[in-house]
């Protein structure tokens, strides 16, 4: 059976989703999880696009050992040099060069002739070849490129030394039949097309990204480029989990395999959703909360009699287990640590205590602590690892006859100074946010506020996600608690902390704080 390589671009194309902005620390956390998932290539960013991206690619390159780490690069020397610098520490560095080839891009964006495009591709790959053995060339907007010219471009790139050729449907325009035909023509017409890895990269503007990627696999490509939860530019990219489960569930049809550890799908999806602040729709294939829920009586009856009547894959196969009762307030540090390992968190000794303390706080308030609760707690702590402001206490008074009022005590970690503030608002959440604003003195607007429960039951953990805006800068924050008002305060303060970090006001000594 052929192996199809999985090129994950969650941290590059996925991060290009409107409103998403991952910190270096978050990118590293996701990259470690992608490595556990078993992807073959992790596109960690676009080193030349900003200092932040350069740094993120560097840090990912340092930690990932079992996947190639890739940086995107325009077909220019400066970008290639920066990608080289960023990937210096990578065990398996991978350069992703791109240049648009379609008539509309050549004429309006690049203002280059066909010959100039080919020359640029040849020169860039020849230059990159001095530093990289793995070079992918992407013909941006290949889907709308004249097929004769596309074959010339592919031939040029292979002759110059590209080892992977990617033909993206950049604007999500093609149908599966058209996309497959394009690859078949290239395979038939370009003499050495069988000596490189052909790659598919699809966008979801017409909802066909996954279907197009699968059609490309049928046409013979040996790599697909995708993102977790299908996040990405505009309508997004092809969803990794959907491609993975399609080829697994229909293995006899596709006759291909991947190197993925499918049981890590759910955890990866959840982490990406949390850290990007992009919720997964309930009806999303494979990872949506309804993906394995059976509502109608007839379906439930069928499921009870024989699971396969209505289920073509099991929730367990993607790592979605029943939320079991695991720990309670009498559980000790040892049991907690063991459970963390079981859940896949490799904690350093110094990280156990603060997490255990937070767990104990919860255990006092919530009788039954499930796996999902624990994951939410650890992920929150992980995200809040570099706090500038820390909430020490919160008090809220409200009622239908009184003005909601919040009093808050916040510590500034850099100098230990404590602030007390109080504010009234239109509602309790508004009052809390106003009180925090008085402490932080940041002019922000609240762009988004979401709340959902992590598990079921009256004492379920509430998870709040907010998005704040300051000028052009958007930041997200998250908070969890059994009390939704406290969760709201934690989420808002988290967003303020991120804003401060993003603006670079954070004291240097605090940047070294380790993460889970
Ligand atoms: O969609 C696209 O064409 C891209 C390229 C940079 C590969 O993301
Ligand atoms: Zn793309």
Short mmCIF file of C-alpha atoms and ligand atoms in Angstrom, two decimals:
data_model
loop_
_atom_site.label_atom_id
_atom_site.label_comp_id
_atom_site.label_asym_id
_atom_site.label_seq_id
_atom_site.Cartn_x
_atom_site.Cartn_y
_atom_site.Cartn_z
CA UNK A 1 0.00 0.00 0.00
CA UNK A 2 1.26 3.52 -0.84
CA UNK A 3 1.98 5.90 2.03
CA UNK A 4 0.58 9.40 1.66
CA UNK A 5 2.63 11.98 3.55
CA UNK A 6 0.79 14.46 5.73
CA UNK A 7 2.09 18.02 5.44
CA UNK A 8 0.47 20.01 8.22
CA UNK A 9 0.17 23.76 7.68
CA UNK A 10 -1.97 24.64 10.73
CA UNK A 11 0.81 26.92 12.00
CA UNK A 12 1.22 28.74 8.67
CA UNK A 13 -1.84 28.69 6.38
CA UNK A 14 -4.05 27.84 9.38
CA UNK A 15 -2.70 30.79 11.30
CA UNK A 16 -3.66 33.00 8.36
CA UNK A 17 -7.31 32.57 9.46
CA UNK A 18 -8.80 35.99 10.14
CA UNK A 19 -8.39 36.94 13.80
CA UNK A 20 -5.98 34.10 14.65
CA UNK A 21 -2.61 35.00 16.06
CA UNK A 22 -0.61 32.33 17.85
CA UNK A 23 2.29 33.18 20.13
CA UNK A 24 5.58 31.32 19.77
CA UNK A 25 4.80 29.36 22.89
CA UNK A 26 1.43 28.29 21.50
CA UNK A 27 2.99 27.30 18.18
CA UNK A 28 5.50 25.14 20.02
CA UNK A 29 2.73 23.45 22.02
CA UNK A 30 0.78 22.69 18.85
CA UNK A 31 3.91 21.49 17.03
CA UNK A 32 4.68 19.03 19.84
CA UNK A 33 1.13 17.72 19.57
CA UNK A 34 1.37 17.46 15.77
CA UNK A 35 4.52 15.41 16.23
CA UNK A 36 2.57 13.08 18.54
CA UNK A 37 -0.15 12.89 15.92
CA UNK A 38 2.50 11.61 13.51
CA UNK A 39 2.43 14.19 10.72
CA UNK A 40 5.41 14.08 8.36
CA UNK A 41 5.98 17.80 7.77
CA UNK A 42 5.14 20.71 10.07
CA UNK A 43 5.02 24.05 8.32
CA UNK A 44 5.81 26.23 11.32
CA UNK A 45 5.49 29.65 9.68
CA UNK A 46 6.87 32.07 7.15
CA UNK A 47 10.24 33.10 8.59
CA UNK A 48 10.66 36.23 6.45
CA UNK A 49 7.19 37.60 7.20
CA UNK A 50 7.95 38.91 10.71
CA UNK A 51 10.35 38.59 13.63
CA UNK A 52 7.66 36.69 15.51
CA UNK A 53 7.36 34.11 12.74
CA UNK A 54 11.14 33.78 12.42
CA UNK A 55 11.35 33.10 16.13
CA UNK A 56 8.43 30.67 16.10
CA UNK A 57 9.97 28.62 13.27
CA UNK A 58 13.29 28.60 15.17
CA UNK A 59 11.71 27.37 18.37
CA UNK A 60 9.62 24.71 16.65
CA UNK A 61 12.75 23.55 14.78
CA UNK A 62 14.50 23.13 18.12
CA UNK A 63 11.89 20.89 19.73
CA UNK A 64 10.51 18.75 16.90
CA UNK A 65 12.60 15.67 16.17
CA UNK A 66 10.29 13.24 14.40
CA UNK A 67 8.91 15.37 11.59
CA UNK A 68 10.44 17.69 9.03
CA UNK A 69 10.10 21.34 10.05
CA UNK A 70 9.31 23.71 7.23
CA UNK A 71 9.30 27.44 6.56
CA UNK A 72 7.45 29.10 3.73
CA UNK A 73 9.56 31.39 1.55
CA UNK A 74 8.99 33.57 -1.48
CA UNK A 75 11.31 32.84 -4.40
CA UNK A 76 13.82 35.51 -3.29
CA UNK A 77 17.24 35.23 -1.64
CA UNK A 78 16.34 37.20 1.48
CA UNK A 79 13.46 34.86 2.31
CA UNK A 80 15.57 31.77 1.66
CA UNK A 81 18.34 33.13 3.90
CA UNK A 82 15.89 33.81 6.73
CA UNK A 83 14.31 30.36 6.35
CA UNK A 84 17.80 28.87 6.52
CA UNK A 85 18.52 30.82 9.72
CA UNK A 86 15.19 29.76 11.24
CA UNK A 87 15.67 26.09 10.41
CA UNK A 88 19.30 25.83 11.51
CA UNK A 89 18.51 23.59 14.47
CA UNK A 90 15.99 21.40 12.67
CA UNK A 91 16.67 17.68 12.55
CA UNK A 92 15.06 17.57 9.11
CA UNK A 93 14.84 21.10 7.59
CA UNK A 94 12.38 21.61 4.74
CA UNK A 95 12.09 24.71 2.56
CA UNK A 96 8.78 25.63 0.95
CA UNK A 97 9.31 28.04 -1.97
CA UNK A 98 6.37 29.49 -3.84
CA UNK A 99 5.66 31.69 -6.83
CA UNK A 100 2.34 32.31 -8.54
CA UNK A 101 1.94 30.92 -12.04
CA UNK A 102 -1.66 31.65 -13.17
CA UNK A 103 -2.29 34.34 -15.82
CA UNK A 104 -4.26 36.53 -13.41
CA UNK A 105 -1.45 36.48 -10.83
CA UNK A 106 1.27 36.93 -13.46
CA UNK A 107 -0.43 39.92 -15.00
CA UNK A 108 -1.84 41.78 -12.00
CA UNK A 109 0.17 40.70 -8.97
CA UNK A 110 3.64 39.86 -10.27
CA UNK A 111 3.67 41.73 -13.57
CA UNK A 112 5.96 39.06 -14.91
CA UNK A 113 6.03 37.17 -18.21
CA UNK A 114 5.97 33.38 -18.39
CA UNK A 115 9.71 33.36 -19.09
CA UNK A 116 10.44 35.63 -16.13
CA UNK A 117 8.42 33.34 -13.86
CA UNK A 118 10.39 30.28 -14.97
CA UNK A 119 13.71 32.11 -14.62
CA UNK A 120 12.85 33.23 -11.09
CA UNK A 121 11.86 29.68 -10.12
CA UNK A 122 15.10 28.26 -11.55
CA UNK A 123 17.27 30.86 -9.81
CA UNK A 124 15.54 30.56 -6.44
CA UNK A 125 15.70 26.77 -6.33
CA UNK A 126 19.33 26.76 -7.52
CA UNK A 127 20.22 29.20 -4.74
CA UNK A 128 18.24 27.26 -2.10
CA UNK A 129 19.84 23.98 -3.18
CA UNK A 130 23.12 25.15 -1.60
CA UNK A 131 21.48 24.98 1.83
CA UNK A 132 18.54 22.58 1.66
CA UNK A 133 18.15 19.01 0.50
CA UNK A 134 14.36 19.06 0.89
CA UNK A 135 12.87 21.77 -1.28
CA UNK A 136 9.19 22.01 -2.10
CA UNK A 137 8.15 24.28 -4.92
CA UNK A 138 4.53 25.49 -5.00
CA UNK A 139 3.04 26.92 -8.17
CA UNK A 140 0.62 29.27 -6.44
CA UNK A 141 -2.83 29.24 -8.11
CA UNK A 142 -1.80 26.15 -10.12
CA UNK A 143 -5.52 25.35 -10.41
CA UNK A 144 -6.04 28.36 -12.70
CA UNK A 145 -2.76 28.04 -14.59
CA UNK A 146 -2.70 27.02 -18.29
CA UNK A 147 -1.85 23.31 -18.25
CA UNK A 148 0.93 23.62 -20.89
CA UNK A 149 2.65 26.35 -18.90
CA UNK A 150 2.11 24.48 -15.64
CA UNK A 151 3.95 21.46 -17.11
CA UNK A 152 6.83 23.75 -18.16
CA UNK A 153 6.97 25.21 -14.63
CA UNK A 154 7.02 21.77 -13.03
CA UNK A 155 9.76 20.66 -15.42
CA UNK A 156 11.80 23.79 -14.60
CA UNK A 157 11.42 23.26 -10.84
CA UNK A 158 12.42 19.59 -11.04
CA UNK A 159 15.43 20.38 -13.25
CA UNK A 160 16.59 23.03 -10.76
CA UNK A 161 16.44 20.52 -7.91
CA UNK A 162 13.01 20.67 -6.23
CA UNK A 163 12.21 17.43 -4.43
CA UNK A 164 8.51 18.10 -3.87
CA UNK A 165 6.10 19.77 -6.30
CA UNK A 166 2.93 21.23 -4.87
CA UNK A 167 0.09 22.28 -7.15
CA UNK A 168 -2.34 24.23 -4.99
CA UNK A 169 -5.92 25.12 -5.69
CA UNK A 170 -5.18 28.42 -3.97
CA UNK A 171 -8.65 29.93 -4.38
CA UNK A 172 -10.72 26.74 -3.93
CA UNK A 173 -12.09 26.94 -7.46
CA UNK A 174 -11.66 23.48 -8.97
CA UNK A 175 -13.95 20.46 -8.84
CA UNK A 176 -12.48 17.10 -7.73
CA UNK A 177 -12.50 15.82 -11.34
CA UNK A 178 -10.65 18.90 -12.62
CA UNK A 179 -8.09 18.82 -9.82
CA UNK A 180 -7.38 15.11 -10.38
CA UNK A 181 -7.11 15.69 -14.14
CA UNK A 182 -4.49 18.40 -13.60
CA UNK A 183 -2.27 15.99 -11.64
CA UNK A 184 -2.79 13.19 -14.17
CA UNK A 185 -1.71 15.48 -17.01
CA UNK A 186 1.40 16.61 -15.13
CA UNK A 187 2.30 13.00 -14.31
CA UNK A 188 1.84 11.96 -17.94
CA UNK A 189 3.52 14.94 -19.58
CA UNK A 190 6.46 15.93 -17.33
CA UNK A 191 9.28 13.39 -17.83
CA UNK A 192 10.62 13.29 -14.26
CA UNK A 193 7.36 13.86 -12.39
CA UNK A 194 7.64 10.34 -10.99
CA UNK A 195 10.98 11.18 -9.38
CA UNK A 196 9.59 13.84 -7.05
CA UNK A 197 6.85 13.85 -4.45
CA UNK A 198 3.68 15.44 -5.80
CA UNK A 199 1.63 17.35 -3.27
CA UNK A 200 -1.97 18.61 -3.11
CA UNK A 201 -2.98 21.79 -1.28
CA UNK A 202 -6.66 22.75 -1.34
CA UNK A 203 -8.76 25.60 -0.06
CA UNK A 204 -12.40 25.30 0.89
CA UNK A 205 -14.06 28.28 -0.79
CA UNK A 206 -16.65 26.03 -2.45
CA UNK A 207 -16.59 23.39 0.29
CA UNK A 208 -14.55 20.98 -1.85
CA UNK A 209 -11.11 21.07 -0.22
CA UNK A 210 -11.26 17.57 1.28
CA UNK A 211 -12.94 16.05 -1.80
CA UNK A 212 -10.29 17.67 -4.01
CA UNK A 213 -7.44 16.37 -1.82
CA UNK A 214 -8.89 12.85 -1.95
CA UNK A 215 -9.29 13.11 -5.73
CA UNK A 216 -5.62 14.12 -5.94
CA UNK A 217 -4.67 11.03 -3.90
CA UNK A 218 -6.60 8.91 -6.38
CA UNK A 219 -4.73 10.64 -9.21
CA UNK A 220 -1.42 9.61 -7.65
CA UNK A 221 -0.12 12.39 -5.34
CA UNK A 222 1.90 11.16 -2.39
CA UNK A 223 1.44 14.17 -0.10
CA UNK A 224 -1.52 16.25 1.04
CA UNK A 225 -1.30 19.63 2.76
CA UNK A 226 -3.94 20.29 5.35
CA UNK A 227 -4.78 21.89 8.68
CA UNK A 228 -6.35 20.73 11.91
CA UNK A 229 -10.09 21.53 11.96
CA UNK A 230 -9.68 22.86 8.40
CA UNK A 231 -8.71 26.34 9.63
CA UNK A 232 -7.03 28.68 7.17
CA UNK A 233 -7.33 31.64 4.80
CA UNK A 234 -10.94 32.62 4.03
CA UNK A 235 -13.06 29.45 4.16
CA UNK A 236 -10.03 27.46 5.29
CA UNK A 237 -7.87 24.58 4.08
CA UNK A 238 -8.58 20.87 3.71
CA UNK A 239 -9.21 19.38 7.16
CA UNK A 240 -6.47 16.93 8.17
CA UNK A 241 -8.77 14.81 10.33
CA UNK A 242 -11.30 14.37 7.52
CA UNK A 243 -8.70 13.26 4.98
CA UNK A 244 -7.10 10.95 7.55
CA UNK A 245 -10.36 9.28 8.49
CA UNK A 246 -11.56 9.07 4.89
CA UNK A 247 -8.49 7.14 3.79
CA UNK A 248 -8.57 4.98 6.92
CA UNK A 249 -12.29 4.18 6.84
CA UNK A 250 -12.22 3.62 3.07
CA UNK A 251 -8.77 2.01 3.00
CA UNK A 252 -9.92 -0.72 0.63
CA UNK A 253 -11.04 1.95 -1.82
CA UNK A 254 -8.13 4.41 -1.63
CA UNK A 255 -5.41 1.79 -1.12
CA UNK A 256 -3.20 4.22 0.79
CA UNK A 257 -2.07 4.64 4.35
CA UNK A 258 -0.67 7.45 6.50
CA UNK A 259 1.75 7.48 9.43
CA UNK A 260 -0.80 9.17 11.68
CA UNK A 261 -1.62 8.07 15.20
CA UNK A 262 -5.35 8.56 14.73
CA UNK A 263 -6.11 8.40 18.44
CA UNK A 264 -4.43 11.81 18.80
CA UNK A 265 -6.92 13.47 16.44
CA UNK A 266 -9.43 14.57 19.05
CA UNK A 267 -6.83 15.98 21.41
CA UNK A 268 -5.10 17.87 18.58
CA UNK A 269 -8.38 19.29 17.33
CA UNK A 270 -9.28 20.44 20.79
CA UNK A 271 -5.89 22.05 21.40
CA UNK A 272 -5.95 23.92 18.10
CA UNK A 273 -9.48 25.13 18.72
CA UNK A 274 -8.50 26.36 22.19
CA UNK A 275 -5.32 28.11 21.25
CA UNK A 276 -6.66 29.71 18.08
CA UNK A 277 -9.99 30.59 19.68
CA UNK A 278 -11.77 29.06 16.68
CA UNK A 279 -14.63 26.85 17.87
CA UNK A 280 -15.33 23.57 16.09
CA UNK A 281 -18.92 23.47 14.78
CA UNK A 282 -21.00 20.73 16.44
CA UNK A 283 -21.76 19.08 13.10
CA UNK A 284 -18.14 19.13 11.87
CA UNK A 285 -17.11 15.73 10.48
CA UNK A 286 -14.89 13.60 12.75
CA UNK A 287 -14.26 16.18 15.51
CA UNK A 288 -17.61 17.98 16.01
CA UNK A 289 -19.42 17.24 19.28
CA UNK A 290 -22.30 15.71 17.30
CA UNK A 291 -20.07 13.61 15.03
CA UNK A 292 -20.80 10.48 17.08
CA UNK A 293 -24.11 11.50 18.71
CA UNK A 294 -27.28 9.67 17.75
CA UNK A 295 -30.49 11.56 18.34
CA UNK A 296 -33.34 9.84 16.54
CA UNK A 297 -35.05 6.88 18.20
CA UNK A 298 -34.61 4.69 15.13
CA UNK A 299 -30.89 5.41 15.02
CA UNK A 300 -30.47 4.80 18.76
CA UNK A 301 -32.33 1.53 18.46
CA UNK A 302 -30.12 0.47 15.55
CA UNK A 303 -26.95 1.48 17.41
CA UNK A 304 -27.93 -0.53 20.49
CA UNK A 305 -28.60 -3.59 18.36
CA UNK A 306 -25.49 -3.30 16.24
CA UNK A 307 -23.14 -0.31 16.33
CA UNK A 308 -22.25 -0.43 12.65
CA UNK A 309 -25.84 0.21 11.59
CA UNK A 310 -25.20 3.94 11.94
CA UNK A 311 -21.50 4.29 12.75
CA UNK A 312 -18.80 3.91 10.08
CA UNK A 313 -15.96 4.69 12.49
CA UNK A 314 -15.78 4.63 16.26
CA UNK A 315 -15.26 7.65 18.53
CA UNK A 316 -12.45 5.66 20.22
CA UNK A 317 -10.57 5.45 16.91
CA UNK A 318 -10.06 9.24 16.96
CA UNK A 319 -9.28 9.33 20.67
CA UNK A 320 -12.72 10.37 21.85
CA UNK A 321 -13.36 8.34 24.96
CA UNK A 322 -16.29 8.51 27.31
CA UNK A 323 -15.55 11.18 29.88
CA UNK A 324 -14.83 9.04 32.92
CA UNK A 325 -14.81 10.01 36.58
CA UNK A 326 -11.15 10.15 37.44
CA UNK A 327 -10.05 12.17 40.42
CA UNK A 328 -11.66 13.84 43.40
CA UNK A 329 -10.70 16.05 46.31
CA UNK A 330 -9.06 13.19 48.17
CA UNK A 331 -6.77 12.30 45.29
CA UNK A 332 -3.11 12.84 46.05
CA UNK A 333 -0.25 14.34 44.11
CA UNK A 334 0.91 10.93 42.93
CA UNK A 335 -2.46 9.98 41.47
CA UNK A 336 -2.68 13.40 39.85
CA UNK A 337 0.76 13.06 38.27
CA UNK A 338 -0.01 9.55 37.02
CA UNK A 339 -3.26 10.76 35.50
CA UNK A 340 -1.45 13.61 33.76
CA UNK A 341 0.93 11.15 32.12
CA UNK A 342 -2.03 8.98 31.09
CA UNK A 343 -3.61 12.03 29.46
CA UNK A 344 -0.39 12.67 27.54
CA UNK A 345 1.02 15.65 29.49
CA UNK A 346 4.72 15.31 30.15
CA UNK A 347 5.14 17.63 33.10
CA UNK A 348 8.44 18.80 34.49
CA UNK A 349 8.74 18.37 38.26
CA UNK A 350 8.43 22.14 38.89
CA UNK A 351 5.24 22.25 36.81
CA UNK A 352 3.40 19.66 38.87
CA UNK A 353 2.87 21.72 42.05
CA UNK A 354 1.11 24.77 40.57
CA UNK A 355 -1.11 22.49 38.51
CA UNK A 356 -1.85 20.28 41.49
CA UNK A 357 -2.81 23.35 43.53
CA UNK A 358 -5.20 24.48 40.81
CA UNK A 359 -6.65 20.96 40.66
CA UNK A 360 -7.21 21.00 44.44
CA UNK A 361 -9.01 24.35 44.20
CA UNK A 362 -11.33 22.79 41.66
CA UNK A 363 -11.77 19.58 43.58
CA UNK A 364 -13.06 21.62 46.52
CA UNK A 365 -15.77 23.08 44.34
CA UNK A 366 -16.54 20.23 41.98
CA UNK A 367 -17.25 16.73 43.22
CA UNK A 368 -16.50 14.76 40.11
CA UNK A 369 -13.49 15.69 38.03
CA UNK A 370 -13.40 14.10 34.60
CA UNK A 371 -10.66 13.74 32.01
CA UNK A 372 -12.11 16.66 30.06
CA UNK A 373 -12.07 18.87 33.17
CA UNK A 374 -8.43 18.02 33.79
CA UNK A 375 -7.43 18.69 30.20
CA UNK A 376 -9.20 22.07 30.33
CA UNK A 377 -7.40 22.97 33.55
CA UNK A 378 -3.96 22.01 32.29
CA UNK A 379 -4.50 23.75 28.98
CA UNK A 380 -5.59 26.92 30.74
CA UNK A 381 -2.53 26.86 32.95
CA UNK A 382 -0.41 26.18 29.90
CA UNK A 383 -1.85 29.18 28.12
CA UNK A 384 -1.50 31.41 31.17
CA UNK A 385 2.11 30.45 31.77
CA UNK A 386 3.45 33.96 31.21
CA UNK A 387 1.05 36.13 33.13
CA UNK A 388 1.76 39.81 33.60
CA UNK A 389 -1.33 40.35 35.75
CA UNK A 390 -2.72 37.62 37.99
CA UNK A 391 -6.19 37.74 39.52
CA UNK A 392 -6.13 37.23 43.28
CA UNK A 393 -9.80 37.65 44.13
CA UNK A 394 -13.11 38.62 42.58
CA UNK A 395 -16.39 39.64 44.11
CA UNK A 396 -19.56 40.36 42.18
CA UNK A 397 -22.93 41.59 43.39
CA UNK A 398 -25.94 41.57 41.14
CA UNK A 399 -29.70 41.21 41.15
CA UNK A 400 -32.70 42.36 39.16
CA UNK A 401 -33.14 45.42 41.42
CA UNK A 402 -29.50 46.48 41.76
CA UNK A 403 -26.67 47.70 39.61
CA UNK A 404 -24.16 44.88 38.95
CA UNK A 405 -20.86 45.68 40.65
CA UNK A 406 -17.52 43.89 40.51
CA UNK A 407 -14.54 44.31 42.85
CA UNK A 408 -11.29 42.76 41.81
CA UNK A 409 -7.84 42.31 43.31
CA UNK A 410 -5.05 41.88 40.76
CA UNK A 411 -1.32 41.40 41.29
CA UNK A 412 1.26 42.71 38.84
CA UNK A 413 3.84 39.94 38.67
CA UNK A 414 6.80 42.10 37.59
CA UNK A 415 6.95 44.12 40.83
CA UNK A 416 4.47 42.32 43.08
CA UNK A 417 2.23 45.41 43.28
CA UNK A 418 -1.41 44.70 44.10
CA UNK A 419 -4.35 46.67 42.68
CA UNK A 420 -7.92 46.84 43.99
CA UNK A 421 -10.58 48.18 41.65
CA UNK A 422 -14.36 48.18 41.48
CA UNK A 423 -16.77 49.05 38.68
CA UNK A 424 -20.46 48.95 37.81
CA UNK A 425 -21.73 47.72 34.48
CA UNK A 426 -24.72 46.78 32.36
CA UNK A 427 -24.34 43.26 33.62
CA UNK A 428 -22.00 41.32 35.87
CA UNK A 429 -19.59 40.46 33.03
CA UNK A 430 -19.51 44.07 31.88
CA UNK A 431 -18.75 45.20 35.46
CA UNK A 432 -15.87 42.71 35.74
CA UNK A 433 -14.35 43.78 32.43
CA UNK A 434 -14.59 47.45 33.40
CA UNK A 435 -12.86 46.75 36.73
CA UNK A 436 -10.02 44.95 34.92
CA UNK A 437 -9.76 47.84 32.43
CA UNK A 438 -9.23 50.22 35.33
CA UNK A 439 -6.24 48.19 36.49
CA UNK A 440 -4.68 47.44 33.12
CA UNK A 441 -5.31 50.86 31.56
CA UNK A 442 -5.37 49.35 28.08
CA UNK A 443 -7.82 50.83 25.58
CA UNK A 444 -9.50 47.74 24.14
CA UNK A 445 -12.82 46.81 22.62
CA UNK A 446 -14.51 43.47 23.20
CA UNK A 447 -15.01 41.86 19.79
CA UNK A 448 -16.20 38.42 20.78
CA UNK A 449 -17.37 36.62 23.93
CA UNK A 450 -18.21 32.91 24.02
CA UNK A 451 -19.07 30.55 26.78
CA UNK A 452 -19.56 26.81 26.85
CA UNK A 453 -19.51 24.02 29.38
CA UNK A 454 -16.63 21.55 29.32
CA UNK A 455 -18.71 18.68 30.68
CA UNK A 456 -22.34 18.12 31.65
CA UNK A 457 -24.01 18.71 35.01
CA UNK A 458 -24.79 21.67 37.24
CA UNK A 459 -21.23 21.90 38.51
CA UNK A 460 -19.67 21.59 35.03
CA UNK A 461 -16.64 23.69 34.24
CA UNK A 462 -17.52 26.81 32.25
CA UNK A 463 -15.05 27.81 29.57
CA UNK A 464 -15.02 31.40 28.36
CA UNK A 465 -13.21 32.70 25.30
CA UNK A 466 -12.93 36.42 24.49
CA UNK A 467 -11.41 38.40 21.67
CA UNK A 468 -10.15 41.94 22.32
CA UNK A 469 -9.05 44.52 19.84
CA UNK A 470 -6.64 47.42 20.19
CA UNK A 471 -6.23 49.25 16.87
CA UNK A 472 -5.11 46.63 14.39
CA UNK A 473 -4.14 44.15 17.07
CA UNK A 474 -6.51 41.27 17.90
CA UNK A 475 -5.91 38.96 20.85
CA UNK A 476 -7.83 36.07 22.32
CA UNK A 477 -8.05 34.93 25.92
CA UNK A 478 -9.45 31.88 27.69
CA UNK A 479 -10.51 31.07 31.19
CA UNK A 480 -12.09 28.10 32.93
CA UNK A 481 -13.85 27.82 36.25
CA UNK A 482 -16.90 26.23 37.82
CA UNK A 483 -18.13 29.82 38.10
CA UNK A 484 -18.77 31.44 34.72
CA UNK A 485 -18.12 34.95 36.07
CA UNK A 486 -14.72 33.91 37.34
CA UNK A 487 -14.07 32.17 34.00
CA UNK A 488 -15.00 35.44 32.25
CA UNK A 489 -12.58 37.43 34.41
CA UNK A 490 -9.79 34.92 33.80
CA UNK A 491 -10.40 34.98 30.03
CA UNK A 492 -10.39 38.79 29.89
CA UNK A 493 -7.23 39.04 31.97
CA UNK A 494 -5.59 36.36 29.82
CA UNK A 495 -6.36 38.44 26.72
CA UNK A 496 -4.92 41.57 28.39
CA UNK A 497 -1.75 39.61 29.29
CA UNK A 498 -1.41 38.46 25.69
CA UNK A 499 -1.89 41.98 24.42
CA UNK A 500 0.90 43.22 26.69
CA UNK A 501 3.18 40.40 25.53
CA UNK A 502 2.40 41.01 21.88
CA UNK A 503 3.26 44.67 22.23
CA UNK A 504 6.55 43.61 23.78
CA UNK A 505 6.04 45.47 27.06
CA UNK A 506 6.59 42.31 29.05
CA UNK A 507 9.63 42.38 31.38
CA UNK A 508 12.52 40.38 29.91
CA UNK A 509 13.09 38.14 32.92
CA UNK A 510 9.53 36.83 32.71
CA UNK A 511 9.94 35.55 29.16
CA UNK A 512 11.92 32.57 30.38
CA UNK A 513 9.00 31.00 32.26
CA UNK A 514 8.60 27.40 31.16
CA UNK A 515 5.40 25.89 29.86
CA UNK A 516 3.70 22.54 30.26
O1 LIG B 1 -2.81 28.33 -1.10
C1 LIG B 1 -1.67 28.47 -1.53
O2 LIG B 1 -1.42 28.58 -2.74
C2 LIG B 1 -0.58 28.54 -0.57
C3 LIG B 1 0.79 28.52 -1.13
C4 LIG B 1 1.72 29.42 -0.43
C5 LIG B 1 1.26 27.11 -1.17
O3 LIG B 1 -0.81 28.53 0.61
ZN1 LIG B 2 -2.89 27.83 0.98
#
